[in-house]
Short mmCIF file of C-alpha atoms in Angstrom, two decimals:
data_model
loop_
_atom_site.label_atom_id
_atom_site.label_comp_id
_atom_site.label_asym_id
_atom_site.label_seq_id
_atom_site.Cartn_x
_atom_site.Cartn_y
_atom_site.Cartn_z
CA MET A 223 119.99 136.38 81.65
CA VAL A 224 120.35 135.35 85.33
CA ARG A 225 123.80 135.40 86.07
CA GLU A 226 123.69 139.09 85.22
CA GLU A 227 120.94 139.86 87.42
CA VAL A 228 122.62 137.85 90.50
CA ALA A 229 126.33 138.79 90.07
CA GLY A 230 126.51 141.93 91.19
CA SER A 231 125.89 140.43 95.28
CA THR A 232 128.88 137.79 96.01
CA ARG A 233 127.58 137.30 100.05
CA THR A 234 123.61 138.48 100.35
CA LEU A 235 121.54 135.99 99.41
CA GLN A 236 118.86 136.84 96.82
CA TRP A 237 115.11 134.86 95.38
CA LYS A 238 113.64 135.82 92.79
CA CYS A 239 110.09 134.44 90.95
CA VAL A 240 111.02 134.13 87.41
CA GLU A 241 107.95 132.25 85.83
CA SER A 242 104.55 132.21 87.15
CA ARG A 243 101.62 131.34 85.54
CA ILE A 244 97.66 129.87 85.97
CA ASP A 245 97.73 126.39 83.67
CA SER A 246 93.93 125.52 85.44
CA LYS A 247 91.90 126.17 87.92
CA ARG A 248 93.58 123.19 89.61
CA LEU A 249 97.22 123.47 88.29
CA TYR A 250 99.81 126.66 89.11
CA TYR A 251 102.78 126.70 88.04
CA GLY A 252 105.87 128.84 89.96
CA ARG A 253 109.63 128.90 89.00
CA PHE A 254 112.14 130.57 91.35
CA ILE A 255 115.92 131.33 92.14
CA LEU A 256 118.22 131.71 95.22
CA SER A 257 122.11 132.90 94.54
CA PRO A 258 124.94 133.18 94.87
CA LEU A 259 125.26 130.20 96.65
CA ARG A 260 129.04 128.18 97.18
CA LYS A 261 129.73 125.03 95.34
CA GLY A 262 127.57 122.05 96.54
CA GLN A 263 125.06 124.13 99.17
CA ALA A 264 121.84 124.50 96.20
CA ASP A 265 122.28 120.39 96.27
CA THR A 266 121.86 120.54 99.59
CA ILE A 267 118.54 122.72 99.79
CA GLY A 268 117.17 121.74 96.39
CA ILE A 269 116.63 118.03 97.85
CA ALA A 270 115.73 119.66 100.85
CA MET A 271 113.25 121.31 99.37
CA ARG A 272 112.22 119.20 97.32
CA ARG A 273 111.37 116.36 100.32
CA THR A 274 109.74 119.02 102.19
CA LEU A 275 107.58 120.49 99.57
CA ILE A 276 106.43 116.80 98.66
CA GLY A 277 105.70 115.50 101.81
CA GLU A 278 105.38 117.53 104.75
CA LEU A 279 102.41 119.99 103.55
CA GLU A 280 99.28 120.16 104.18
CA GLY A 281 96.17 119.03 102.10
CA THR A 282 92.55 118.83 102.16
CA CYS A 283 90.63 116.17 101.58
CA ILE A 284 87.32 114.02 101.48
CA THR A 285 87.84 111.00 102.02
CA ARG A 286 84.94 109.06 103.20
CA ALA A 287 81.52 109.36 101.44
CA LYS A 288 78.10 107.22 102.25
CA SER A 289 74.89 106.33 100.68
CA ASP A 290 71.80 104.50 101.69
CA ASN A 291 70.50 101.74 99.28
CA VAL A 292 73.95 100.70 98.30
CA LEU A 293 75.33 97.45 98.67
CA HIS A 294 78.92 97.81 97.68
CA GLU A 295 81.12 99.80 95.72
CA TYR A 296 80.72 98.18 92.46
CA SER A 297 77.53 98.27 92.55
CA THR A 298 75.09 100.42 89.39
CA ILE A 299 71.83 102.53 90.71
CA ILE A 300 68.91 102.79 87.83
CA GLY A 301 69.65 106.35 86.49
CA ILE A 302 72.71 106.96 87.35
CA GLU A 303 75.29 107.13 84.92
CA GLU A 304 78.60 106.26 86.63
CA SER A 305 78.98 103.30 88.53
CA VAL A 306 79.53 103.80 92.50
CA HIS A 307 83.27 103.30 91.82
CA GLU A 308 83.25 105.83 89.30
CA ILE A 309 81.21 108.78 91.33
CA LEU A 310 83.79 107.36 94.40
CA ILE A 311 87.18 108.10 91.91
CA ASN A 312 85.45 111.51 91.05
CA LEU A 313 84.81 112.40 95.46
CA LYS A 314 88.59 111.77 95.35
CA ALA A 315 89.71 114.63 92.57
CA ILE A 316 87.54 117.23 94.22
CA VAL A 317 89.88 120.13 95.08
CA LEU A 318 89.67 121.09 98.95
CA LYS A 319 91.64 124.64 100.81
CA SER A 320 90.49 124.80 103.78
CA ASN A 321 92.61 125.61 107.67
CA LEU A 322 90.34 123.43 109.69
CA ASN A 323 91.91 120.77 112.21
CA GLY A 324 90.15 116.80 112.51
CA VAL A 325 87.31 116.13 110.44
CA ARG A 326 84.56 118.18 109.44
CA SER A 327 80.85 116.66 107.86
CA ALA A 328 79.93 117.66 104.07
CA SER A 329 76.66 116.56 102.08
CA ILE A 330 75.02 116.58 98.04
CA SER A 331 71.55 116.97 98.14
CA VAL A 332 70.28 117.14 94.59
CA ARG A 333 67.53 115.05 92.17
CA GLY A 334 67.74 114.19 88.71
CA PRO A 335 68.07 115.02 86.39
CA LYS A 336 71.04 116.67 86.81
CA TYR A 337 74.62 117.14 86.18
CA ILE A 338 76.64 117.35 89.05
CA THR A 339 79.49 118.63 89.84
CA ALA A 340 81.52 119.98 93.20
CA LYS A 341 79.28 123.31 93.12
CA ASP A 342 76.75 120.54 94.75
CA ILE A 343 78.81 119.94 97.75
CA ILE A 344 77.74 121.63 100.88
CA SER A 345 80.73 122.19 102.80
CA PRO A 346 81.40 123.67 106.13
CA PRO A 347 82.28 127.50 105.84
CA SER A 348 85.58 126.93 106.58
CA VAL A 349 86.12 124.14 103.50
CA GLU A 350 86.62 125.74 100.37
CA ILE A 351 86.01 124.22 97.04
CA VAL A 352 88.77 125.71 93.90
CA ASP A 353 87.05 124.17 91.04
CA MET A 354 83.50 124.22 91.51
CA THR A 355 83.44 122.46 87.81
CA GLN A 356 84.67 119.38 88.87
CA PRO A 357 82.17 116.79 88.12
CA ILE A 358 81.07 114.23 90.40
CA ALA A 359 78.08 111.99 89.06
CA THR A 360 74.73 112.50 86.25
CA LEU A 361 71.48 111.62 86.65
CA THR A 362 69.78 110.80 84.22
CA GLU A 363 65.98 110.52 85.65
CA PRO A 364 64.39 111.94 88.36
CA ILE A 365 65.52 110.29 91.60
CA ASP A 366 67.14 111.42 94.36
CA LEU A 367 71.11 111.08 95.35
CA CYS A 368 72.29 112.19 98.97
CA ILE A 369 75.77 111.50 99.78
CA GLU A 370 77.12 112.16 102.97
CA LEU A 371 81.25 113.06 102.74
CA GLN A 372 83.91 113.27 105.26
CA ILE A 373 86.24 115.83 105.14
CA LYS A 374 89.98 115.66 106.42
CA ARG A 375 93.65 117.77 106.50
CA ASP A 376 96.61 116.37 106.76
CA ARG A 377 99.55 115.35 104.82
CA GLY A 378 100.78 112.81 102.84
CA TYR A 379 98.80 109.73 101.45
CA CYS A 380 96.38 107.81 102.87
CA MET A 381 95.06 104.56 101.17
CA LYS A 382 92.37 103.24 102.10
CA SER A 383 91.05 99.84 103.94
CA THR A 384 89.22 97.21 101.59
CA ASN A 385 87.98 95.91 105.23
CA ASP A 386 86.82 99.82 106.28
CA SER A 387 83.03 99.55 104.06
CA ASN A 388 80.13 99.16 106.32
CA HIS A 389 76.63 100.05 105.81
CA GLY A 390 76.98 102.26 102.37
CA SER A 391 80.35 103.66 103.56
CA TYR A 392 82.78 103.65 101.63
CA PRO A 393 86.64 105.09 102.18
CA ILE A 394 88.53 107.21 99.34
CA GLU A 395 92.20 106.91 98.90
CA ALA A 396 93.22 110.98 99.80
CA ILE A 397 95.85 112.68 98.44
CA PHE A 398 96.28 115.17 100.84
CA MET A 399 99.88 116.99 99.32
CA PRO A 400 99.04 120.49 97.71
CA VAL A 401 102.47 120.63 95.47
CA ARG A 402 101.92 118.04 92.35
CA ASN A 403 105.22 117.78 91.70
CA ALA A 404 108.61 119.92 92.13
CA ASN A 405 111.73 119.91 90.92
CA HIS A 406 115.32 121.57 91.31
CA SER A 407 118.04 122.47 88.52
CA ILE A 408 121.10 123.97 89.16
CA HIS A 409 123.86 127.04 87.38
CA SER A 410 127.21 126.66 87.89
CA TYR A 411 129.39 129.87 86.92
CA GLY A 412 132.97 131.18 88.10
CA ASN A 413 135.90 129.28 88.00
CA GLY A 414 138.34 127.66 90.31
CA ASN A 415 137.18 128.84 94.50
CA GLU A 416 135.48 131.56 92.90
CA LYS A 417 132.69 128.84 91.52
CA GLN A 418 128.92 129.55 92.79
CA GLU A 419 125.38 128.35 91.48
CA ILE A 420 122.39 129.24 90.89
CA LEU A 421 118.93 127.49 92.79
CA PHE A 422 116.20 127.14 90.12
CA LEU A 423 112.92 125.39 91.78
CA GLU A 424 109.51 124.73 89.76
CA ILE A 425 106.65 124.33 91.77
CA TRP A 426 103.31 122.42 90.35
CA THR A 427 100.91 122.78 92.94
CA ASN A 428 96.62 121.33 92.49
CA GLY A 429 95.22 125.38 93.13
CA SER A 430 94.39 125.31 96.76
CA LEU A 431 97.59 127.17 97.49
CA THR A 432 100.02 129.13 95.07
CA PRO A 433 104.03 128.14 94.45
CA LYS A 434 104.70 131.07 96.32
CA GLU A 435 102.54 130.03 99.45
CA ALA A 436 103.76 126.26 99.35
CA LEU A 437 107.06 127.43 99.06
CA TYR A 438 107.03 129.91 102.08
CA GLU A 439 105.13 126.72 104.21
CA ALA A 440 107.83 124.52 102.77
CA SER A 441 110.70 126.83 103.62
CA ARG A 442 108.47 127.06 107.35
CA ASN A 443 108.27 123.89 108.55
CA LEU A 444 111.97 123.11 106.94
CA ILE A 445 113.28 125.86 109.89
CA ASP A 446 110.71 124.18 112.60
CA LEU A 447 112.01 121.00 112.37
CA LEU A 448 116.22 122.49 112.47
CA ILE A 449 115.40 125.11 115.46
CA PRO A 450 115.57 122.51 118.17
CA PHE A 451 119.35 121.95 117.24
CA LEU A 452 120.09 125.74 117.49
CA HIS A 453 119.10 125.63 121.89
CA ALA A 454 120.74 123.13 122.02
CA GLU A 455 123.07 122.38 125.85
CA GLU A 456 125.86 120.40 125.63
CA GLU A 457 124.42 118.88 129.07
CA ASP A 458 121.54 117.50 126.83
CA ILE A 459 124.20 115.04 124.31
CA ASN A 460 126.78 112.83 126.29
CA CYS A 461 129.12 111.58 123.52
CA GLU A 462 131.30 108.96 124.49
CA GLU A 463 134.22 107.07 122.35
CA ASN A 464 133.70 103.62 121.82
CA GLU A 465 135.06 101.44 119.65
CA ASN A 466 135.87 104.19 117.20
CA GLN A 467 132.42 105.04 117.42
CA LEU A 468 130.05 107.96 118.47
CA ASN A 469 127.06 106.93 120.67
CA LEU A 470 124.39 109.69 121.30
CA LEU A 471 122.65 109.28 124.45
CA PRO A 472 119.39 112.27 124.34
CA VAL A 473 118.30 113.36 127.39
CA SER A 474 114.64 111.79 128.31
CA PHE A 475 111.71 114.73 128.27
CA GLN A 476 111.56 113.88 132.47
CA ASP A 477 114.71 114.48 132.30
CA ARG A 478 115.47 117.48 130.91
CA PHE A 479 112.50 119.43 133.28
CA THR A 480 114.57 118.32 136.16
CA ASN A 481 117.47 119.46 135.18
CA ILE A 482 115.82 123.07 134.49
CA ASN A 483 113.81 122.86 138.32
CA GLN A 484 117.97 121.91 139.36
CA ASN A 485 119.34 124.92 137.76
CA LYS A 486 119.40 127.65 139.77
CA GLN A 487 119.86 129.81 136.27
CA GLY A 488 117.40 127.76 134.40
CA ILE A 489 116.76 127.46 130.74
CA SER A 490 114.62 129.88 128.97
CA LEU A 491 111.84 128.65 128.15
CA THR A 492 112.02 129.32 124.84
CA CYS A 493 114.16 126.63 124.16
CA ILE A 494 111.16 124.03 124.80
CA PHE A 495 109.29 123.53 122.12
CA ILE A 496 105.88 122.62 122.95
CA ASP A 497 106.65 119.57 120.78
CA GLN A 498 108.14 118.96 123.79
CA LEU A 499 105.33 118.91 125.88
CA GLU A 500 104.10 114.84 125.00
CA LEU A 501 100.60 116.56 123.42
CA SER A 502 98.23 115.32 120.56
CA SER A 503 99.00 115.75 117.05
CA ARG A 504 96.30 117.74 117.13
CA ILE A 505 96.42 120.04 119.97
CA TYR A 506 99.81 120.82 118.59
CA ASN A 507 98.81 121.71 115.19
CA SER A 508 96.02 123.94 116.19
CA LEU A 509 99.11 125.92 118.47
CA LYS A 510 101.10 126.13 115.77
CA ARG A 511 98.82 127.44 113.46
CA SER A 512 98.39 129.90 116.12
CA ASN A 513 101.51 131.06 116.12
CA ILE A 514 101.99 129.24 119.54
CA HIS A 515 106.03 127.44 118.74
CA THR A 516 107.47 127.62 122.67
CA LEU A 517 106.69 126.88 126.08
CA LEU A 518 106.70 130.32 126.78
CA ASP A 519 104.59 131.58 123.61
CA LEU A 520 101.95 128.88 125.36
CA LEU A 521 102.62 129.94 129.03
CA SER A 522 101.18 133.99 127.67
CA HIS A 523 97.94 132.45 126.76
CA SER A 524 95.87 132.12 128.68
CA GLN A 525 92.95 129.22 129.45
CA GLU A 526 90.51 131.80 127.46
CA ASP A 527 92.12 132.60 124.59
CA LEU A 528 92.97 129.28 123.99
CA MET A 529 89.66 128.32 123.93
CA LYS A 530 88.97 131.01 121.11
CA MET A 531 90.88 129.59 118.99
CA GLU A 532 89.53 127.47 116.01
CA ASP A 533 88.01 123.71 116.90
CA PHE A 534 89.59 123.88 120.29
CA CYS A 535 87.11 122.04 123.13
CA ILE A 536 87.77 122.40 126.64
CA GLU A 537 89.33 118.42 126.75
CA ASP A 538 91.99 120.03 125.04
CA ILE A 539 91.91 122.80 127.56
CA LYS A 540 92.63 120.10 130.29
CA GLN A 541 95.65 117.74 128.21
CA ILE A 542 97.36 120.65 128.65
CA LEU A 543 96.73 121.54 132.25
CA VAL A 544 97.11 117.83 133.29
CA THR A 545 100.87 118.56 130.89
CA LEU A 546 102.18 121.39 132.36
CA HIS A 547 101.64 119.97 135.93
CA LYS A 548 102.61 117.20 135.60
CA HIS A 549 105.76 118.55 134.34
CA PHE A 550 106.16 121.92 135.75
CA SER A 551 103.43 122.13 139.23
CA ASN A 552 101.98 124.83 137.25
CA ASN A 553 99.22 125.79 134.84
CA LEU A 554 97.69 128.46 132.40
CA PRO A 555 96.27 131.63 133.99
CA LYS A 556 93.12 132.19 133.80
CA LYS A 557 93.31 135.51 132.98
CA LYS A 558 96.12 136.67 130.46
CA PHE A 559 99.69 137.35 131.67
CA SER A 560 102.90 138.44 129.99
CA PHE A 561 106.53 137.36 131.54
#
């Protein structure tokens, strides 16, 4: 059936969502196809997309919990059915959705008897709780329970340190990955040199984004990683053959910009990406979320423009100005201008 749908196109790549469903608030499923591909291309794309989907997408998690009068993680509290350790496990499972940068604070403040769920979390406006019914704890007596929470957006998996617990504050293992699983499979058709492939991608997410959104984010992240190669200059790579071994001698960051000043024609500002500006990861991520990818994009914004961005502060502006002055002897304009 799928083969008949794509057989009419032999040159233009096309993608399609062939199945989409919501199994629960915390489990979304999507199945996509990409075709027609030449022999071997489906495996190349499938492997790269699976690694990017699982390891490169950002998610939001509770990373720390603090409550007074708790001796250690395995304590039991009179009036609470669960142990502290069980409460931390429940907090680890809470699924959040946000576009925040850095760390944010949240809290739980309730009085029993009460069945505490994710609905009782008081979170910042920029943070959305995907499933309000997720359990946290059960208060069986009229006692007060106050928990301070720390929320962070990141990628991958963060293991807690056993030495990072003090004064009732406990780290929580964070699974920032919004994609719970991803698989790819290949269907081949045709004969001989005309043999073609169809790539099938299956994506399961935790509900903080849909499989289609995950596919878009992963594709964009993968493209961002490869864009610098499209603008590589011959003078940036010096190839020498020594004992049948190819050695690449990279040009340093400072040397590259020195070459720009010495080159009368110069290098297009669109060929210089913000990941080359030696900025902190937090500033870099904030600029990327504002669609600032190149030096031209950055210089097209004024200092006031950057200050209007979410989570940007004066110290971030100062770091950018120092970097621009160091390598270009130039500053961001106070008023917006265009090239």
